[in-house]
Amino acid sequence: MDNQETKNRGPAVRVDYEQVSEILKALAHPARLKIVSGLLKNECNVAQIQRVLGLPQSTISQHLRILKNAGIIKGRREGNKICYRVIDARGRRIVDIVKSK
Protein backbone atom coordinates (compact mmCIF):
# COMPACT_ATOMS: atom_id res chain seq x y z
CA MET A 1 0.00 0.00 0.00
CA ASP A 2 2.80 2.46 0.81
CA ASN A 3 4.37 1.77 -2.54
CA GLN A 4 1.09 2.43 -4.33
CA GLU A 5 0.52 5.61 -2.31
CA THR A 6 4.00 6.81 -3.24
CA LYS A 7 3.27 6.22 -6.94
CA ASN A 8 -0.04 8.07 -6.76
CA ARG A 9 0.91 10.96 -4.50
CA GLY A 10 4.59 11.56 -4.92
CA PRO A 11 7.11 11.26 -2.07
CA ALA A 12 5.81 9.55 1.03
CA VAL A 13 5.17 11.87 3.96
CA ARG A 14 6.08 10.47 7.35
CA VAL A 15 3.19 10.68 9.79
CA ASP A 16 3.65 10.11 13.49
CA TYR A 17 0.40 8.23 14.00
CA GLU A 18 1.00 7.87 17.74
CA GLN A 19 1.30 11.63 18.18
CA VAL A 20 -1.68 12.35 15.92
CA SER A 21 -3.82 9.85 17.84
CA GLU A 22 -2.88 11.59 21.13
CA ILE A 23 -4.00 14.92 19.67
CA LEU A 24 -7.28 13.41 18.48
CA LYS A 25 -7.89 11.77 21.86
CA ALA A 26 -7.23 15.05 23.64
CA LEU A 27 -9.72 16.84 21.39
CA ALA A 28 -12.34 14.09 21.70
CA HIS A 29 -14.41 15.88 24.31
CA PRO A 30 -16.89 18.73 23.72
CA ALA A 31 -15.47 20.88 26.52
CA ARG A 32 -11.92 20.55 25.21
CA LEU A 33 -13.06 21.40 21.68
CA LYS A 34 -14.76 24.51 23.09
CA ILE A 35 -11.65 25.44 25.07
CA VAL A 36 -9.37 25.16 22.04
CA SER A 37 -11.88 27.00 19.88
CA GLY A 38 -11.95 29.86 22.38
CA LEU A 39 -8.17 29.89 22.73
CA LEU A 40 -7.83 30.24 18.96
CA LYS A 41 -9.50 33.65 19.33
CA ASN A 42 -7.79 34.86 22.53
CA GLU A 43 -5.34 33.73 25.16
CA CYS A 44 -7.10 33.36 28.47
CA ASN A 45 -6.85 31.90 31.96
CA VAL A 46 -8.88 29.35 33.89
CA ALA A 47 -11.24 31.95 35.39
CA GLN A 48 -12.09 33.35 31.95
CA ILE A 49 -12.67 29.87 30.51
CA GLN A 50 -14.80 29.00 33.55
CA ARG A 51 -16.96 32.09 33.02
CA VAL A 52 -17.60 31.20 29.38
CA LEU A 53 -18.21 27.46 29.79
CA GLY A 54 -19.85 27.49 33.22
CA LEU A 55 -17.85 24.48 34.40
CA PRO A 56 -16.15 24.08 37.79
CA GLN A 57 -12.57 25.32 38.04
CA SER A 58 -11.29 21.82 38.80
CA THR A 59 -12.93 20.45 35.63
CA ILE A 60 -11.42 23.23 33.50
CA SER A 61 -7.99 22.54 35.02
CA GLN A 62 -8.28 18.81 34.19
CA HIS A 63 -9.19 19.58 30.59
CA LEU A 64 -6.32 22.07 30.29
CA ARG A 65 -3.89 19.47 31.67
CA ILE A 66 -4.98 16.95 29.02
CA LEU A 67 -4.60 19.53 26.24
CA LYS A 68 -1.21 20.62 27.59
CA ASN A 69 0.07 17.04 27.89
CA ALA A 70 -0.95 16.42 24.27
CA GLY A 71 1.10 19.47 23.23
CA ILE A 72 -1.92 21.37 21.92
CA ILE A 73 -1.74 24.32 24.32
CA LYS A 74 0.90 26.06 26.38
CA GLY A 75 0.60 28.22 29.47
CA ARG A 76 2.39 31.51 30.17
CA ARG A 77 2.51 32.89 33.69
CA GLU A 78 1.21 36.43 34.22
CA GLY A 79 1.51 37.25 37.91
CA ASN A 80 -0.57 34.70 39.76
CA LYS A 81 -2.48 33.59 36.63
CA ILE A 82 -1.53 31.36 33.72
CA CYS A 83 -2.68 32.44 30.27
CA TYR A 84 -3.15 29.59 27.79
CA ARG A 85 -2.78 29.61 24.01
CA VAL A 86 -2.88 27.06 21.20
CA ILE A 87 0.59 26.06 19.98
CA ASP A 88 -0.09 22.99 17.81
CA ALA A 89 -0.95 23.65 14.15
CA ARG A 90 -2.67 20.27 13.73
CA GLY A 91 -4.92 20.88 16.72
CA ARG A 92 -5.70 24.32 15.33
CA ARG A 93 -6.63 22.87 11.92
CA ILE A 94 -8.77 20.10 13.43
CA VAL A 95 -10.82 22.60 15.45
CA ASP A 96 -11.13 24.89 12.41
CA ILE A 97 -12.47 21.94 10.39
CA VAL A 98 -14.97 21.05 13.13
CA LYS A 99 -16.16 24.67 13.33
CA SER A 100 -16.62 24.91 9.55
CA LYS A 101 -19.29 22.18 9.40
Coordinates of N, CA and C in Angstrom, one line a residue:
M1 N 0.8 -1.2 0.0 CA 0.0 0.0 0.0 C 0.9 1.3 0.0
D2 N 1.9 1.3 0.8 CA 2.8 2.5 0.8 C 3.4 2.7 -0.5
N3 N 3.8 1.6 -1.2 CA 4.4 1.8 -2.5 C 3.4 2.4 -3.5
Q4 N 2.1 1.9 -3.5 CA 1.1 2.4 -4.3 C 0.8 3.9 -4.0
E5 N 0.8 4.2 -2.7 CA 0.5 5.6 -2.3 C 1.6 6.5 -2.8
T6 N 2.9 6.0 -2.8 CA 4.0 6.8 -3.2 C 3.9 7.1 -4.7
K7 N 3.4 6.1 -5.5 CA 3.3 6.2 -6.9 C 2.2 7.2 -7.3
N8 N 1.1 7.2 -6.5 CA 0.0 8.1 -6.8 C 0.1 9.5 -6.2
R9 N 0.9 9.7 -5.2 CA 0.9 11.0 -4.5 C 2.3 11.6 -4.4
G10 N 3.3 11.0 -5.0 CA 4.6 11.6 -4.9 C 5.3 11.0 -3.7
P11 N 6.3 11.7 -3.2 CA 7.1 11.3 -2.1 C 6.2 11.0 -0.8
A12 N 6.6 9.9 -0.2 CA 5.8 9.6 1.0 C 6.1 10.6 2.1
V13 N 5.0 11.0 2.8 CA 5.2 11.9 4.0 C 5.1 11.0 5.2
R14 N 6.1 11.2 6.1 CA 6.1 10.5 7.4 C 5.1 11.1 8.3
V15 N 4.2 10.2 8.8 CA 3.2 10.7 9.8 C 3.4 10.0 11.1
D16 N 3.5 10.7 12.2 CA 3.7 10.1 13.5 C 2.2 9.8 14.0
Y17 N 1.8 8.6 13.7 CA 0.4 8.2 14.0 C 0.1 8.2 15.5
E18 N 1.2 7.9 16.3 CA 1.0 7.9 17.7 C 0.7 9.3 18.2
Q19 N 1.5 10.2 17.8 CA 1.3 11.6 18.2 C 0.0 12.2 17.7
V20 N -0.4 11.9 16.5 CA -1.7 12.3 15.9 C -2.8 11.7 16.7
S21 N -2.7 10.5 17.1 CA -3.8 9.9 17.8 C -3.9 10.5 19.2
E22 N -2.8 10.9 19.8 CA -2.9 11.6 21.1 C -3.6 12.9 21.0
I23 N -3.3 13.6 19.9 CA -4.0 14.9 19.7 C -5.5 14.7 19.5
L24 N -5.9 13.7 18.7 CA -7.3 13.4 18.5 C -8.0 13.0 19.8
K25 N -7.3 12.2 20.6 CA -7.9 11.8 21.9 C -8.1 13.0 22.8
A26 N -7.1 13.9 22.8 CA -7.2 15.1 23.6 C -8.4 16.0 23.2
L27 N -8.6 16.0 21.9 CA -9.7 16.8 21.4 C -11.1 16.1 21.4
A28 N -11.1 14.9 21.8 CA -12.3 14.1 21.7 C -13.3 14.3 22.9
H29 N -13.5 15.5 23.2 CA -14.4 15.9 24.3 C -15.0 17.3 24.0
P30 N -16.3 17.4 24.1 CA -16.9 18.7 23.7 C -16.3 19.9 24.5
A31 N -16.0 19.8 25.8 CA -15.5 20.9 26.5 C -14.1 21.3 26.0
R32 N -13.3 20.3 25.7 CA -11.9 20.5 25.2 C -12.0 21.2 23.8
L33 N -12.9 20.7 23.0 CA -13.1 21.4 21.7 C -13.4 22.9 21.9
K34 N -14.3 23.1 22.8 CA -14.8 24.5 23.1 C -13.6 25.3 23.6
I35 N -12.8 24.7 24.5 CA -11.7 25.4 25.1 C -10.7 25.8 24.0
V36 N -10.3 24.9 23.1 CA -9.4 25.2 22.0 C -10.0 26.2 21.1
S37 N -11.2 26.0 20.8 CA -11.9 27.0 19.9 C -11.8 28.4 20.5
G38 N -12.1 28.6 21.7 CA -11.9 29.9 22.4 C -10.5 30.4 22.4
L39 N -9.6 29.5 22.7 CA -8.2 29.9 22.7 C -7.6 30.3 21.4
L40 N -8.3 29.8 20.3 CA -7.8 30.2 19.0 C -8.1 31.7 18.8
K41 N -9.1 32.2 19.4 CA -9.5 33.6 19.3 C -8.7 34.5 20.3
N42 N -8.5 34.1 21.5 CA -7.8 34.9 22.5 C -7.1 33.9 23.5
E43 N -5.9 34.4 24.0 CA -5.3 33.7 25.2 C -6.2 34.0 26.3
C44 N -6.4 33.1 27.3 CA -7.1 33.4 28.5 C -6.7 32.4 29.6
N45 N -7.2 32.7 30.8 CA -6.9 31.9 32.0 C -8.1 31.1 32.4
V46 N -7.8 30.3 33.4 CA -8.9 29.3 33.9 C -10.2 30.1 34.3
A47 N -10.0 31.2 35.0 CA -11.2 32.0 35.4 C -12.1 32.4 34.2
Q48 N -11.4 32.9 33.1 CA -12.1 33.3 31.9 C -12.8 32.2 31.2
I49 N -12.1 31.1 31.1 CA -12.7 29.9 30.5 C -13.9 29.4 31.3
Q50 N -13.7 29.4 32.6 CA -14.8 29.0 33.5 C -16.0 29.9 33.4
R51 N -15.8 31.2 33.2 CA -17.0 32.1 33.0 C -17.7 31.8 31.7
V52 N -17.0 31.5 30.7 CA -17.6 31.2 29.4 C -18.3 29.8 29.4
L53 N -17.6 28.8 29.9 CA -18.2 27.5 29.8 C -19.1 27.1 31.0
G54 N -19.0 27.8 32.1 CA -19.8 27.5 33.2 C -19.5 26.2 33.9
L55 N -18.3 25.7 33.8 CA -17.9 24.5 34.4 C -17.0 24.8 35.6
P56 N -17.0 23.9 36.6 CA -16.1 24.1 37.8 C -14.7 24.3 37.4
Q57 N -14.0 25.0 38.2 CA -12.6 25.3 38.0 C -11.8 24.0 38.0
S58 N -12.1 23.1 38.8 CA -11.3 21.8 38.8 C -11.5 21.1 37.5
T59 N -12.7 21.1 36.9 CA -12.9 20.5 35.6 C -12.2 21.1 34.5
I60 N -12.2 22.5 34.5 CA -11.4 23.2 33.5 C -9.9 22.9 33.6
S61 N -9.4 22.9 34.8 CA -8.0 22.5 35.0 C -7.6 21.1 34.5
Q62 N -8.5 20.2 34.7 CA -8.3 18.8 34.2 C -8.2 18.8 32.7
H63 N -9.2 19.5 32.0 CA -9.2 19.6 30.6 C -7.9 20.3 30.1
L64 N -7.5 21.4 30.7 CA -6.3 22.1 30.3 C -5.1 21.2 30.4
R65 N -5.0 20.4 31.5 CA -3.9 19.5 31.7 C -3.8 18.5 30.5
I66 N -4.9 17.9 30.1 CA -5.0 16.9 29.0 C -4.5 17.6 27.7
L67 N -5.0 18.8 27.4 CA -4.6 19.5 26.2 C -3.1 19.9 26.3
K68 N -2.6 20.3 27.4 CA -1.2 20.6 27.6 C -0.3 19.4 27.4
N69 N -0.7 18.3 28.0 CA 0.1 17.0 27.9 C 0.1 16.5 26.5
A70 N -0.9 16.8 25.7 CA -0.9 16.4 24.3 C -0.2 17.4 23.4
G71 N 0.3 18.5 24.0 CA 1.1 19.5 23.2 C 0.3 20.4 22.4
I72 N -1.0 20.5 22.7 CA -1.9 21.4 21.9 C -1.9 22.8 22.4
I73 N -1.8 23.0 23.7 CA -1.7 24.3 24.3 C -0.5 24.5 25.2
K74 N -0.2 25.7 25.5 CA 0.9 26.1 26.4 C 0.5 27.2 27.3
G75 N 0.9 27.2 28.5 CA 0.6 28.2 29.5 C 1.7 29.2 29.7
R76 N 1.4 30.5 29.9 CA 2.4 31.5 30.2 C 2.0 32.2 31.4
R77 N 2.8 32.3 32.4 CA 2.5 32.9 33.7 C 2.5 34.4 33.6
E78 N 1.4 35.0 34.1 CA 1.2 36.4 34.2 C 0.8 36.7 35.7
G79 N 1.8 37.0 36.5 CA 1.5 37.3 37.9 C 1.1 36.0 38.5
N80 N -0.1 35.9 39.1 CA -0.6 34.7 39.8 C -1.5 33.9 38.9
K81 N -1.6 34.3 37.6 CA -2.5 33.6 36.6 C -1.6 33.0 35.5
I82 N -2.2 32.0 34.9 CA -1.5 31.4 33.7 C -2.5 31.6 32.5
C83 N -1.9 32.2 31.5 CA -2.7 32.4 30.3 C -2.3 31.3 29.3
Y84 N -3.3 30.7 28.7 CA -3.1 29.6 27.8 C -3.4 30.0 26.4
R85 N -2.6 29.4 25.4 CA -2.8 29.6 24.0 C -2.5 28.3 23.3
V86 N -3.0 28.2 22.0 CA -2.9 27.1 21.2 C -1.5 27.2 20.5
I87 N -0.7 26.1 20.6 CA 0.6 26.1 20.0 C 0.7 25.0 18.9
D88 N -0.2 24.1 18.8 CA -0.1 23.0 17.8 C -0.9 23.3 16.6
A89 N -0.3 23.3 15.4 CA -1.0 23.7 14.2 C -2.0 22.6 13.8
R90 N -1.7 21.3 14.1 CA -2.7 20.3 13.7 C -3.9 20.4 14.6
G91 N -3.8 20.7 15.9 CA -4.9 20.9 16.7 C -5.7 22.1 16.3
R92 N -5.0 23.1 15.9 CA -5.7 24.3 15.3 C -6.5 24.0 14.1
R93 N -5.9 23.2 13.2 CA -6.6 22.9 11.9 C -7.8 22.0 12.2
I94 N -7.7 21.0 13.1 CA -8.8 20.1 13.4 C -10.0 20.9 14.0
V95 N -9.7 21.8 14.9 CA -10.8 22.6 15.4 C -11.4 23.5 14.4
D96 N -10.6 24.1 13.5 CA -11.1 24.9 12.4 C -12.0 24.1 11.5
I97 N -11.7 22.8 11.2 CA -12.5 21.9 10.4 C -13.8 21.7 11.1
V98 N -13.8 21.3 12.4 CA -15.0 21.1 13.1 C -15.9 22.3 13.1
K99 N -15.3 23.4 13.3 CA -16.2 24.7 13.3 C -16.8 25.0 12.0
S100 N -16.1 24.5 10.9 CA -16.6 24.9 9.5 C -17.8 24.1 9.1
K101 N -18.2 23.1 9.8 CA -19.3 22.2 9.4 C -20.6 22.7 9.9

